[in-house]
C-alpha angles and dihedrals in degrees: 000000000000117000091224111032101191116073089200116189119172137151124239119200115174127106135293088007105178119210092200101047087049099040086057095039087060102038084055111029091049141033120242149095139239093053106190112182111170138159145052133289095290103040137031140182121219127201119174139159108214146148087222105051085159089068094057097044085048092052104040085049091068097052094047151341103292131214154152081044115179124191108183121184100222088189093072098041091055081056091052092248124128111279 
């Protein structure tokens, strides 16, 4: 049994996006592993591991225009079932 379920990739486009001010909203606003925040001040990529992917898509939504969002259930896969 994984600790964070939810492997949750998306892109954010918007304007003075700020990696360090994401990457600690989401390492304190919500519980996970494998934080990934990369990119410049238009356009970030986002990887988390997390049991509340909604809550990442809800926050990064309201920084940007979010897309090629990928929300993967690592559970399953472990399984050999499809993610």
């Amino acid at each position: 049994m994984l600790p964070f379920r939810y492997d949750t990739q998306l892109l954010v486009e918007g304007q003075n996006l700020d990696e360090d001010a994401i990457t600690q909203h989401l390492s304190r606003q919500i519980p996970g592993d494998c934080l990934l925040v990369a990119g410049d001040e238009e356009t970030v990529k986002i990887h988390f591991h997390t049991n509340e992917p909604w809550r990442v898509l809800e926050y990064c939504a309201g920084l940007g225009e979010i897309y090629d969002i990928v929300v993967e259930d690592m559970d399953r896969q472990a399984r050999g079932l499809p993610g």
